Structure formats: structure tokens, C-alpha cells
Short mmCIF file of C-alpha atoms and ligand atoms in Angstrom, two decimals:
data_model
loop_
_atom_site.label_atom_id
_atom_site.label_comp_id
_atom_site.label_asym_id
_atom_site.label_seq_id
_atom_site.Cartn_x
_atom_site.Cartn_y
_atom_site.Cartn_z
CA MET A 1 137.55 -111.11 121.73
CA LYS A 2 137.38 -107.32 121.33
CA LYS A 3 134.93 -106.04 118.65
CA VAL A 4 137.10 -103.09 117.66
CA LEU A 5 140.59 -102.66 119.08
CA ILE A 6 142.25 -99.30 118.52
CA LEU A 7 146.03 -98.98 119.04
CA GLY A 8 147.13 -95.45 119.97
CA GLY A 9 145.58 -92.55 121.88
CA GLY A 10 146.59 -89.56 119.67
CA PHE A 11 144.52 -87.57 117.22
CA ALA A 12 143.79 -90.58 115.06
CA GLY A 13 143.05 -93.18 117.75
CA VAL A 14 140.89 -90.96 120.02
CA GLU A 15 138.85 -89.56 117.15
CA CYS A 16 138.21 -93.08 115.85
CA ALA A 17 137.03 -94.29 119.33
CA ILE A 18 134.73 -91.27 119.66
CA PHE A 19 133.15 -91.75 116.17
CA LEU A 20 132.82 -95.55 116.50
CA LYS A 21 130.74 -94.91 119.53
CA LYS A 22 128.71 -92.26 117.62
CA GLU A 23 128.15 -94.87 114.90
CA GLY A 24 126.66 -97.15 117.56
CA ILE A 25 129.44 -99.73 117.80
CA LYS A 26 129.16 -101.01 121.40
CA ASP A 27 132.46 -102.69 122.15
CA VAL A 28 135.33 -100.24 121.45
CA THR A 29 138.72 -100.62 123.25
CA LEU A 30 141.70 -98.29 122.97
CA ILE A 31 145.22 -99.26 123.99
CA SER A 32 147.74 -96.47 124.56
CA ASN A 33 151.19 -96.43 126.12
CA ARG A 34 150.54 -92.91 127.46
CA ASP A 35 147.71 -92.25 129.78
CA TYR A 36 146.94 -88.86 128.18
CA PHE A 37 146.06 -87.34 124.79
CA TYR A 38 148.63 -84.68 123.93
CA ILE A 39 147.64 -81.70 121.85
CA TYR A 40 150.95 -81.66 119.81
CA PRO A 41 150.19 -78.47 117.72
CA THR A 42 150.05 -76.27 120.81
CA SER A 43 153.17 -77.83 122.38
CA ILE A 44 155.21 -75.23 120.35
CA TRP A 45 154.63 -72.75 123.23
CA ILE A 46 156.08 -75.01 125.95
CA PRO A 47 159.81 -74.14 125.17
CA THR A 48 159.11 -70.46 125.64
CA GLY A 49 156.95 -70.99 128.72
CA GLU A 50 153.84 -69.55 127.23
CA ILE A 51 151.88 -72.64 128.04
CA GLY A 52 152.40 -75.32 130.72
CA PHE A 53 152.98 -79.00 129.88
CA ASP A 54 149.85 -80.11 131.80
CA ASP A 55 147.67 -77.52 130.05
CA ILE A 56 147.81 -79.52 126.79
CA LYS A 57 147.32 -82.93 128.15
CA ILE A 58 143.86 -84.58 128.38
CA PRO A 59 143.63 -87.71 130.56
CA LEU A 60 142.59 -90.59 128.40
CA LYS A 61 140.49 -91.93 131.25
CA ASP A 62 138.36 -88.72 131.11
CA LEU A 63 137.88 -89.15 127.34
CA ALA A 64 137.03 -92.86 127.80
CA LYS A 65 134.42 -91.90 130.44
CA VAL A 66 132.80 -89.15 128.36
CA HIS A 67 132.67 -91.18 125.13
CA ASP A 68 132.17 -94.58 126.80
CA PHE A 69 135.04 -96.58 125.32
CA GLU A 70 137.25 -99.08 127.16
CA LEU A 71 140.80 -97.94 127.87
CA ILE A 72 143.90 -100.05 128.45
CA ILE A 73 147.27 -98.44 129.23
CA ASP A 74 149.90 -100.77 127.84
CA ASP A 75 152.70 -100.90 125.35
CA VAL A 76 151.93 -102.62 122.05
CA GLU A 77 154.82 -104.75 120.93
CA LYS A 78 153.67 -106.85 118.03
CA ILE A 79 150.68 -107.19 115.65
CA VAL A 80 149.92 -110.57 114.11
CA SER A 81 147.06 -109.70 111.76
CA LYS A 82 147.04 -113.22 110.27
CA GLU A 83 145.79 -114.42 113.63
CA ASN A 84 143.81 -111.27 114.64
CA ARG A 85 146.11 -110.87 117.58
CA VAL A 86 147.96 -108.04 119.25
CA PHE A 87 150.73 -108.57 121.80
CA THR A 88 151.47 -105.99 124.43
CA LYS A 89 154.05 -105.74 127.27
CA ASN A 90 151.47 -107.04 129.72
CA GLY A 91 149.14 -109.22 127.69
CA GLU A 92 147.67 -110.37 124.42
CA TYR A 93 144.37 -109.33 122.74
CA GLU A 94 142.18 -110.84 119.99
CA TYR A 95 139.92 -108.60 117.97
CA GLU A 96 137.42 -108.55 115.12
CA TYR A 97 138.45 -105.11 113.72
CA LEU A 98 141.86 -103.54 114.33
CA VAL A 99 142.70 -99.85 113.93
CA VAL A 100 146.40 -99.07 113.98
CA ALA A 101 147.09 -95.45 115.12
CA ILE A 102 150.34 -95.54 116.98
CA GLY A 103 151.98 -92.68 115.06
CA SER A 104 155.34 -92.94 113.43
CA GLY A 105 159.02 -93.56 114.12
CA LYS A 106 161.79 -91.16 113.37
CA VAL A 107 164.58 -91.23 110.73
CA LYS A 108 167.84 -91.94 112.59
CA HIS A 109 170.66 -89.39 112.53
CA LYS A 110 174.24 -89.70 113.60
CA GLY A 111 174.75 -87.82 116.89
CA SER A 112 171.06 -87.60 117.70
CA GLU A 113 171.95 -87.26 121.42
CA ASN A 114 173.10 -83.77 120.53
CA PHE A 115 169.73 -82.33 119.59
CA LEU A 116 166.21 -82.20 121.02
CA SER A 117 162.96 -82.35 119.08
CA ILE A 118 159.61 -80.76 119.66
CA CYS A 119 158.01 -83.65 117.74
CA SER A 120 159.42 -86.42 119.88
CA GLU A 121 158.10 -87.71 123.23
CA PRO A 122 156.07 -84.93 124.81
CA GLU A 123 158.44 -84.49 127.79
CA GLU A 124 161.18 -83.42 125.40
CA SER A 125 159.50 -80.02 125.05
CA LEU A 126 160.36 -79.39 128.67
CA LYS A 127 164.06 -80.21 128.03
CA ILE A 128 163.99 -77.70 125.19
CA LYS A 129 162.66 -75.10 127.56
CA GLU A 130 165.47 -75.91 130.03
CA LYS A 131 168.09 -75.41 127.34
CA ILE A 132 166.65 -72.13 126.15
CA ASP A 133 166.31 -70.91 129.74
CA GLU A 134 169.96 -71.80 130.38
CA LEU A 135 171.07 -69.68 127.43
CA ILE A 136 168.83 -66.82 128.47
CA LYS A 137 170.43 -67.01 131.93
CA LYS A 138 173.87 -66.88 130.29
CA GLY A 139 172.76 -63.82 128.45
CA GLY A 140 173.43 -64.98 124.86
CA GLY A 141 174.42 -67.73 122.42
CA LYS A 142 173.83 -69.47 119.14
CA ILE A 143 170.57 -71.39 118.59
CA ALA A 144 170.00 -73.57 115.52
CA MET A 145 166.62 -75.06 114.64
CA GLY A 146 165.62 -77.12 111.62
CA PHE A 147 164.11 -80.26 110.15
CA GLY A 148 165.17 -83.19 108.01
CA GLY A 149 163.75 -85.11 105.07
CA ASN A 150 162.84 -88.71 104.25
CA PRO A 151 163.43 -89.43 100.50
CA LYS A 152 161.56 -92.71 100.90
CA ASP A 153 158.31 -90.91 101.85
CA PRO A 154 158.24 -87.08 101.69
CA SER A 155 154.79 -86.93 103.34
CA ASN A 156 156.48 -87.54 106.67
CA VAL A 157 158.50 -84.39 106.72
CA ARG A 158 157.39 -81.95 109.48
CA GLY A 159 158.89 -78.51 109.29
CA GLY A 160 156.16 -76.24 110.54
CA PRO A 161 156.81 -76.62 114.24
CA ALA A 162 160.51 -75.85 113.72
CA PHE A 163 159.57 -72.49 112.14
CA GLU A 164 157.07 -71.86 114.90
CA VAL A 165 159.39 -72.63 117.85
CA LEU A 166 162.21 -70.56 116.39
CA PHE A 167 159.88 -67.51 115.73
CA ASN A 168 158.53 -67.87 119.28
CA VAL A 169 162.13 -67.96 120.71
CA HIS A 170 162.92 -64.80 118.68
CA ASN A 171 159.85 -63.11 120.09
CA LYS A 172 160.71 -64.12 123.69
CA LEU A 173 164.31 -62.89 123.39
CA LYS A 174 163.00 -59.62 121.85
CA LYS A 175 160.58 -59.08 124.70
CA LEU A 176 163.45 -59.68 127.21
CA GLY A 177 165.49 -57.11 125.32
CA ILE A 178 168.35 -59.59 124.65
CA ARG A 179 167.65 -60.64 121.03
CA ASP A 180 170.82 -58.92 119.77
CA ASN A 181 172.94 -61.19 121.98
CA PHE A 182 171.68 -64.32 120.12
CA GLU A 183 172.43 -65.71 116.75
CA LEU A 184 169.35 -67.69 115.50
CA THR A 185 169.75 -69.95 112.46
CA PHE A 186 167.17 -72.04 110.61
CA PHE A 187 168.66 -75.00 108.81
CA ALA A 188 167.40 -77.83 106.56
CA PRO A 189 169.09 -80.19 104.06
CA MET A 190 166.66 -79.31 101.22
CA ALA A 191 167.33 -76.19 98.99
CA GLU A 192 163.79 -74.88 99.52
CA PRO A 193 162.39 -76.05 102.94
CA GLY A 194 158.62 -75.57 103.06
CA ALA A 195 158.38 -75.70 99.24
CA ARG A 196 155.27 -77.89 99.42
CA MET A 197 153.34 -74.97 101.00
CA GLY A 198 153.64 -73.29 97.53
CA LYS A 199 155.80 -70.59 95.99
CA GLN A 200 154.12 -67.58 97.69
CA ALA A 201 154.69 -69.17 101.13
CA LEU A 202 158.39 -69.66 100.35
CA LYS A 203 158.79 -65.98 99.49
CA MET A 204 157.03 -64.95 102.68
CA MET A 205 159.18 -67.27 104.77
CA ASP A 206 162.25 -65.56 103.23
CA LEU A 207 160.77 -62.19 104.15
CA PHE A 208 160.15 -63.37 107.72
CA PHE A 209 163.74 -64.61 108.13
CA SER A 210 165.32 -61.36 106.92
CA LYS A 211 162.94 -59.20 108.89
CA LEU A 212 163.57 -61.12 112.09
CA ASN A 213 167.32 -61.35 111.45
CA ILE A 214 167.23 -65.14 111.41
CA LYS A 215 170.09 -66.67 109.41
CA THR A 216 169.27 -69.58 107.08
CA HIS A 217 171.39 -72.58 106.12
CA PHE A 218 169.78 -74.69 103.36
CA GLY A 219 170.64 -77.22 100.73
CA LYS A 220 173.42 -79.20 102.40
CA LYS A 221 172.92 -82.76 103.62
CA ILE A 222 173.48 -83.27 107.33
CA LYS A 223 176.36 -85.57 108.18
CA GLU A 224 176.14 -85.59 111.93
CA PHE A 225 175.14 -83.61 114.93
CA VAL A 226 177.82 -82.80 117.48
CA GLU A 227 177.81 -81.18 120.93
CA ASP A 228 178.45 -77.72 119.58
CA GLY A 229 176.71 -77.82 116.25
CA ILE A 230 175.95 -79.54 112.99
CA ILE A 231 178.37 -81.00 110.48
CA PHE A 232 177.28 -81.08 106.86
CA GLU A 233 178.26 -83.30 103.92
CA ASP A 234 181.12 -81.07 102.85
CA ASP A 235 182.50 -81.08 106.49
CA SER A 236 181.45 -77.49 107.03
CA LYS A 237 180.05 -76.76 110.48
CA LEU A 238 177.15 -74.67 111.72
CA LYS A 239 178.05 -73.76 115.29
CA SER A 240 175.33 -73.99 117.85
CA ASP A 241 175.03 -73.89 121.64
CA PHE A 242 171.62 -75.57 121.35
CA THR A 243 170.16 -77.42 118.48
CA MET A 244 166.43 -78.29 118.00
CA PHE A 245 165.92 -80.60 115.03
CA ILE A 246 162.87 -82.47 113.80
CA PRO A 247 163.82 -85.68 112.01
CA ALA A 248 161.34 -86.82 109.33
CA GLY A 249 159.00 -89.73 110.29
CA ASP A 250 159.26 -93.32 109.23
CA GLY A 251 157.68 -96.58 110.38
CA HIS A 252 156.98 -97.17 114.09
CA LYS A 253 159.26 -99.83 115.61
CA VAL A 254 156.23 -102.06 116.33
CA PHE A 255 155.84 -102.55 112.61
CA GLU A 256 159.28 -104.30 112.43
CA ASN A 257 157.76 -107.08 114.60
CA SER A 258 154.44 -107.27 112.80
CA ASP A 259 153.01 -108.79 109.60
CA LEU A 260 151.45 -105.63 108.15
CA PRO A 261 152.35 -104.71 104.56
CA LEU A 262 154.78 -101.66 104.63
CA ASN A 263 156.00 -99.14 102.06
CA GLU A 264 159.68 -98.32 101.60
CA ALA A 265 159.63 -95.96 104.65
CA ASN A 266 158.09 -98.79 106.78
CA LEU A 267 154.70 -97.15 107.01
CA VAL A 268 151.55 -99.26 106.76
CA LYS A 269 150.17 -99.50 103.22
CA ILE A 270 146.48 -98.68 102.99
CA ASN A 271 143.87 -98.10 100.31
CA ASP A 272 141.63 -95.02 100.09
CA TYR A 273 139.34 -96.41 102.86
CA CYS A 274 142.34 -96.87 105.16
CA GLU A 275 142.04 -100.63 104.85
CA VAL A 276 145.28 -102.52 105.19
CA VAL A 277 145.21 -104.76 102.08
CA HIS A 278 147.04 -108.04 102.57
CA ASN A 279 148.08 -110.29 99.80
CA PHE A 280 149.90 -112.92 101.72
CA ASP A 281 147.08 -115.40 102.29
CA GLU A 282 144.28 -114.97 99.87
CA SER A 283 142.27 -117.91 101.21
CA LYS A 284 141.69 -115.96 104.46
CA GLU A 285 140.49 -112.78 102.76
CA THR A 286 137.18 -111.55 104.01
CA GLU A 287 134.32 -110.47 101.80
CA GLU A 288 135.78 -106.96 101.88
CA GLY A 289 139.09 -108.24 100.54
CA VAL A 290 141.01 -107.26 103.70
CA TYR A 291 141.51 -108.59 107.20
CA LYS A 292 139.48 -105.86 108.86
CA VAL A 293 142.67 -104.11 109.74
CA PHE A 294 142.86 -100.29 109.30
CA ALA A 295 145.76 -97.88 109.62
CA ILE A 296 145.22 -94.16 110.15
CA GLY A 297 147.16 -90.95 110.94
CA ASP A 298 150.95 -90.84 111.05
CA SER A 299 151.17 -94.73 111.03
CA ALA A 300 149.79 -94.97 107.54
CA ALA A 301 151.49 -94.47 104.17
CA ILE A 302 149.27 -91.91 102.51
CA GLU A 303 149.02 -91.66 98.75
CA GLY A 304 148.46 -88.53 96.71
CA PRO A 305 150.18 -85.44 95.35
CA ASP A 306 153.89 -84.68 95.91
CA TRP A 307 152.99 -82.02 98.44
CA ARG A 308 150.86 -84.32 100.64
CA ALA A 309 151.58 -84.03 104.41
CA LYS A 310 150.68 -85.88 107.55
CA GLN A 311 148.63 -83.57 109.75
CA GLY A 312 146.35 -83.85 112.74
CA HIS A 313 143.22 -82.89 110.72
CA ILE A 314 143.99 -85.53 108.11
CA ALA A 315 144.47 -88.14 110.90
CA GLU A 316 141.01 -87.14 112.15
CA VAL A 317 139.39 -87.38 108.73
CA MET A 318 140.86 -90.91 108.33
CA ALA A 319 139.62 -91.82 111.81
CA ARG A 320 136.07 -90.67 111.12
CA ASN A 321 136.04 -92.42 107.77
CA VAL A 322 137.17 -95.66 109.40
CA ALA A 323 134.48 -95.41 112.05
CA PHE A 324 132.00 -94.91 109.25
CA ASN A 325 133.43 -97.76 107.14
CA ILE A 326 133.41 -100.28 110.03
CA ALA A 327 129.77 -99.32 110.75
CA GLN A 328 128.92 -99.92 107.06
CA ILE A 329 130.61 -103.35 107.03
CA GLU A 330 128.63 -104.28 110.12
CA LYS A 331 125.41 -103.27 108.44
CA GLY A 332 126.33 -105.13 105.28
CA SER A 333 126.36 -101.91 103.34
CA GLU A 334 128.76 -101.17 100.42
CA ALA A 335 129.05 -97.47 101.31
CA ARG A 336 132.56 -96.33 102.08
CA LYS A 337 134.39 -93.07 102.70
CA GLY A 338 137.89 -92.30 101.37
CA TYR A 339 140.53 -89.88 102.66
CA GLU A 340 142.38 -88.99 99.41
CA GLU A 341 139.82 -86.35 98.27
CA HIS A 342 140.34 -84.56 101.58
CA LEU A 343 144.12 -84.15 101.36
CA ASN A 344 145.24 -80.57 101.83
CA ILE A 345 147.70 -78.67 104.03
CA LEU A 346 145.96 -76.47 106.57
CA CYS A 347 147.91 -74.83 109.30
CA VAL A 348 148.00 -71.69 111.40
CA MET A 349 151.75 -71.13 111.71
CA ASP A 350 152.36 -69.20 114.90
CA SER A 351 155.12 -66.59 115.30
CA GLY A 352 154.53 -65.68 118.95
CA ASP A 353 153.00 -62.26 118.17
CA GLY A 354 150.83 -63.31 115.23
CA ALA A 355 150.53 -66.15 112.78
CA ALA A 356 150.34 -67.02 109.12
CA PHE A 357 147.43 -69.00 107.71
CA VAL A 358 148.82 -71.65 105.36
CA TYR A 359 146.60 -73.51 102.91
CA ARG A 360 147.58 -75.84 100.08
CA ASN A 361 145.48 -77.96 97.85
CA HIS A 362 145.74 -79.29 94.30
CA LYS A 363 145.06 -75.81 92.86
CA GLY A 364 148.04 -74.21 94.67
CA GLY A 365 149.03 -72.71 97.95
CA LYS A 366 148.57 -69.47 99.85
CA MET A 367 149.96 -67.99 102.98
CA ILE A 368 148.04 -65.11 104.57
CA PRO A 369 149.66 -63.14 107.36
CA MET A 370 147.49 -62.73 110.43
CA PRO A 371 149.26 -60.31 112.82
CA ILE A 372 148.17 -60.63 116.48
CA ILE A 373 144.80 -62.27 115.80
CA GLY A 374 146.46 -65.42 114.27
CA HIS A 375 148.25 -66.12 117.54
CA TRP A 376 145.02 -65.93 119.50
CA LEU A 377 143.19 -67.98 116.88
CA LYS A 378 145.62 -70.79 117.41
CA LYS A 379 145.37 -70.43 121.20
CA GLY A 380 141.54 -70.57 120.81
CA TRP A 381 141.81 -73.72 118.75
CA GLY A 382 143.80 -75.38 121.57
CA TRP A 383 141.01 -74.47 124.03
CA TYR A 384 138.36 -75.73 121.63
CA CYS A 385 140.27 -78.96 120.97
CA LYS A 386 140.44 -79.82 124.68
CA ASN A 387 136.94 -78.78 125.62
CA SER A 388 135.15 -80.23 122.64
CA LYS A 389 136.90 -83.55 123.02
CA LEU A 390 135.80 -83.60 126.64
CA GLY A 391 132.20 -82.97 125.57
CA LYS A 392 132.08 -79.65 127.39
CA ILE A 393 131.30 -77.63 124.24
CA PRO A 394 129.72 -78.87 120.95
CA ARG A 395 131.94 -79.95 118.07
CA ILE A 396 132.03 -77.74 114.99
CA PRO A 397 131.36 -80.13 112.04
CA GLY A 398 134.68 -81.16 110.37
CA MET A 399 136.82 -79.72 113.20
C1 FAD B 401 154.96 -80.07 117.55
C2 FAD B 401 153.91 -80.45 116.52
C3 FAD B 401 153.08 -79.52 116.00
C4 FAD B 401 152.13 -79.87 115.05
N1 FAD B 401 151.29 -78.96 114.47
C5 FAD B 401 150.27 -79.32 113.72
C6 FAD B 401 149.39 -78.35 113.22
O1 FAD B 401 149.46 -77.13 113.48
N2 FAD B 401 148.36 -78.79 112.45
C7 FAD B 401 148.18 -80.11 112.15
O2 FAD B 401 147.17 -80.49 111.46
N3 FAD B 401 149.04 -81.08 112.54
C8 FAD B 401 150.07 -80.69 113.34
N4 FAD B 401 150.99 -81.63 113.78
C9 FAD B 401 150.87 -83.01 113.31
C10 FAD B 401 149.89 -83.80 114.13
O3 FAD B 401 150.06 -83.60 115.53
C11 FAD B 401 150.04 -85.27 113.82
O4 FAD B 401 149.76 -85.46 112.47
C12 FAD B 401 149.11 -86.11 114.70
O5 FAD B 401 149.54 -86.04 116.06
C13 FAD B 401 149.09 -87.54 114.24
O6 FAD B 401 148.23 -88.24 115.11
P1 FAD B 401 148.40 -89.83 115.31
O7 FAD B 401 147.26 -90.17 116.27
O8 FAD B 401 148.49 -90.55 114.05
O9 FAD B 401 149.80 -89.96 116.02
P2 FAD B 401 150.27 -89.47 117.42
O10 FAD B 401 149.70 -88.13 117.74
O11 FAD B 401 151.75 -89.58 117.36
O12 FAD B 401 149.67 -90.53 118.43
C14 FAD B 401 150.20 -91.79 118.59
C15 FAD B 401 149.58 -92.40 119.84
O13 FAD B 401 150.00 -93.82 119.93
C16 FAD B 401 150.52 -94.00 121.18
N5 FAD B 401 151.55 -95.05 121.06
C17 FAD B 401 152.75 -94.93 120.41
N6 FAD B 401 153.44 -96.09 120.50
C18 FAD B 401 152.66 -96.93 121.14
C19 FAD B 401 152.79 -98.34 121.53
N7 FAD B 401 153.89 -99.05 121.24
N8 FAD B 401 151.81 -98.90 122.26
C20 FAD B 401 150.66 -98.17 122.62
N9 FAD B 401 150.50 -96.91 122.25
C21 FAD B 401 151.49 -96.32 121.52
C22 FAD B 401 151.13 -92.65 121.68
O14 FAD B 401 151.16 -92.59 123.05
C23 FAD B 401 150.06 -91.75 121.15
O15 FAD B 401 148.95 -91.74 122.04
C24 FAD B 401 151.95 -81.29 114.71
C25 FAD B 401 152.80 -82.23 115.25
C26 FAD B 401 153.73 -81.84 116.18
C27 FAD B 401 154.63 -82.93 116.79
#
């Protein structure tokens, strides 16, 4: 039996493994279907060739060695928490504590074969690059980029990377001196995409779009994606030679085969301590009132204000809290840490030649332009992320 079994090697899973070891838990095992940790936030530069695919991968075996956790590369297929058991493609594992961190699934769209997403499997970023390079070679074309919603759980909407990739494409075309040969359009089904960043941010995004001559197409539901564009609910069409679209997140397909409690969007229901609270068999409840199963990061249904969003730094807060909470349970202590008080939106939104610092909390939101330096700040964060996780430089507390 594994003491702590972590499923997933992304921001949430890796941070949890690192901090469980820091808390002194000896037997920590992480299962991931990829053999590398992928720094998603910096993947926005892959389509424009500013960064290489391998630059933002960290082999999980290196992380396992540095932080002394056990690593298994395998595909999780089913979780039976009633029996403390996880089934994978190649085996079956029992555990005492389970941490679910396998990320999310994606809302399905008709014609999804006609777009690529920067938030999908990491390799898709290279296909986006190929498509953009093809159009550059052709000398011109129409490019549409956007993101979709999930009315069942708005916290799973991810629009930032769509803004970032489009701004970076604009910048690249400008540098090549061929921007005027391209029509760039940003589209989204909601009337005010990005509204959760706050009113000031919305105004600034509008300014960005008009300054950069990027067309916008908002407020119409998407009916389907076709080879040469996007068809909307009123059968109007936005023509596009290449479409990049980020569907909103929903429950991972593994949850369909599992016995975890799910919300309407099929994400795992948790309490403030990230404990998965089961009600189906009260006789088996532990002293803590749960089955010692935790869900963190994009896998979890987070509660909180309307503007709440799934982000890497929230995934890491949840992971550190769970490491702390498991250590407390082990010590017989009642102390617990919750994630809800830490909810905020924090992002450096890159534009290729600068960035905007976006911050939102319960008091409101702000967006501060950071020409030039913002771009290098984000680049610096990517370097820090890689090297601090590998133990080559010290961690800045909370980062
Ligand atoms: C392009 C992009 C840009 C972003 N920019 C920012 C940003 O600027 N700031 C910010 O805070 N957040 C940003 N985010 C969000 C952030 O990256 C996510 O919130 C974060 O990755 C969530 O971490 P996670 O560990 O929960 O999930 P993931 O990162 O999705 O990790 C899931 C892990 O589980 C593994 N896995 C999946 N299925 C299985 C299976 N069946 N069996 C075994 N293993 C499995 C995967 O291989 C992966 O290792 C961005 C996201 C994207 C995609």
C-alpha cells in the first residue's frame, strides 16, 4: 500500500509531492501519464518560435530525484475511493491518502477537428506554430483566436492565453513587416470576454485591440467550427484560414469511471481543505469525516466569488495546503489550511513586446501596463519556475 498516492504531474501534483516531502512524509508516489512537467504559462511563445518546446519541459524523473519521491509513468483509468484503489493502464494501486491532480477535460464543440488549442496536449502548441508558419510563408491570411465558456462552472474558462498568443502573433507579423497582409480577429461567445478581470481591464483590452488593429467578434454563441471559419448561432460566419480556440474546462474523463462526488461540470467536489467529502457510505467515514482523498488544481470544483478562476498559483496553494493538512492528520493535529481565502486572479499577460499585470481580488481588479519589462518579467518567471523546482535556486516564499 502506498502512503500518499498523487495522480498527475502538473503544477498541483508536483507541488504537492515536493511539500509532502518537506513535511516529512516518507512514502510519496506520483503517477503521471507524461514523463515531464510542462510549464503551461510560458507555452504561449511556442507558436511564434520565441521559445522551444523542450525549453519548458522538466523531466519528472529529475524532479523525483531532487525531491525524493517515487515516480510511476502510467495512465490512470479509474479511481475507486470506496476501496482506496486506483486502476491504471498497467496496474492497480492501493493507498492510504490519495491526491487527485490530473487536470481537467474540455467542453466538446462541434467541428473541434477544425481548430487547435494552446491549452490542450502540449504537442498541440507545435501544430499551432506549423499553421502560423504556413500562413507566413503564403504571405497573408485570416487568423481567428478565441475562447469558450462553461455555464455549468465559469471558473474553468481560460481566456488569457488566447489574448497572449494573438498579441504575440501580431508582434511577430509586425516584425516581419507583413502585418498588413493579415486579418486578426479575437472572438468569444460572451458579450464581455475577460469581464472577470474587472472593468478597467476590459477597457484596456478594447484599447489594445483597436491600437493593434485586431478585430473583435463577441456575444454570439458558437454553433460549429468548419475548415474555413466559425459558424455562429445566427448562421453568420467568421472566415478564418487558421483558428485557435480554447474550450472551457470540465471534468476529466477518468472521473466518469470513478466514484468521486462531482459538480454539474463533472469536477471533483471539495471542501475548503481540498478534502473530497463523500456521503455515500457514512459507516466508512474516517475521523476526519472524509476518505482521505483530496482533489487540487484544475481537477477540483473551486468555490468562491463569481470571478474565481483556475490558475497555476491557486493549484500550488491547494497543493501546499494538502501537504500541510495530510501532515497534520498524521500528527493527530486539528490544524488545517484552506484555499478559499487565497483566491485571486494574478497574471502577467504577455503581448510579445511587453505585458500587462492583471490582478483581481474581492475588492476589485486592476490592469497595469508594463511595456518591455513585463515581457522579460514573464520570461524570468519561466526560468525561475524551472530552476527553483529543480532545486538549483532557492524558492521565493509563496512562489
Ligand atoms: C497556455 C496556458 C497558459 C496559462 N497561463 C497561466 C498564467 O499565466 N498564470 C497562471 O497562474 N496559470 C496559467 N495557466 C493555468 C495553469 O497552467 C493551470 O491552472 C495549471 O496547469 C493547473 O495545474 P494542474 O496540475 O491542476 O493541471 P495540469 O497542469 O493540467 O496537470 C495535469 C497533470 O496530470 C497528468 N494527467 C492527466 N491525465 C492523466 C491520467 N489519466 N493519468 C495520469 N496522469 C494524467 C498530466 O500529464 C499532467 O501532468 C495557463 C494554462 C495554460 C494551458
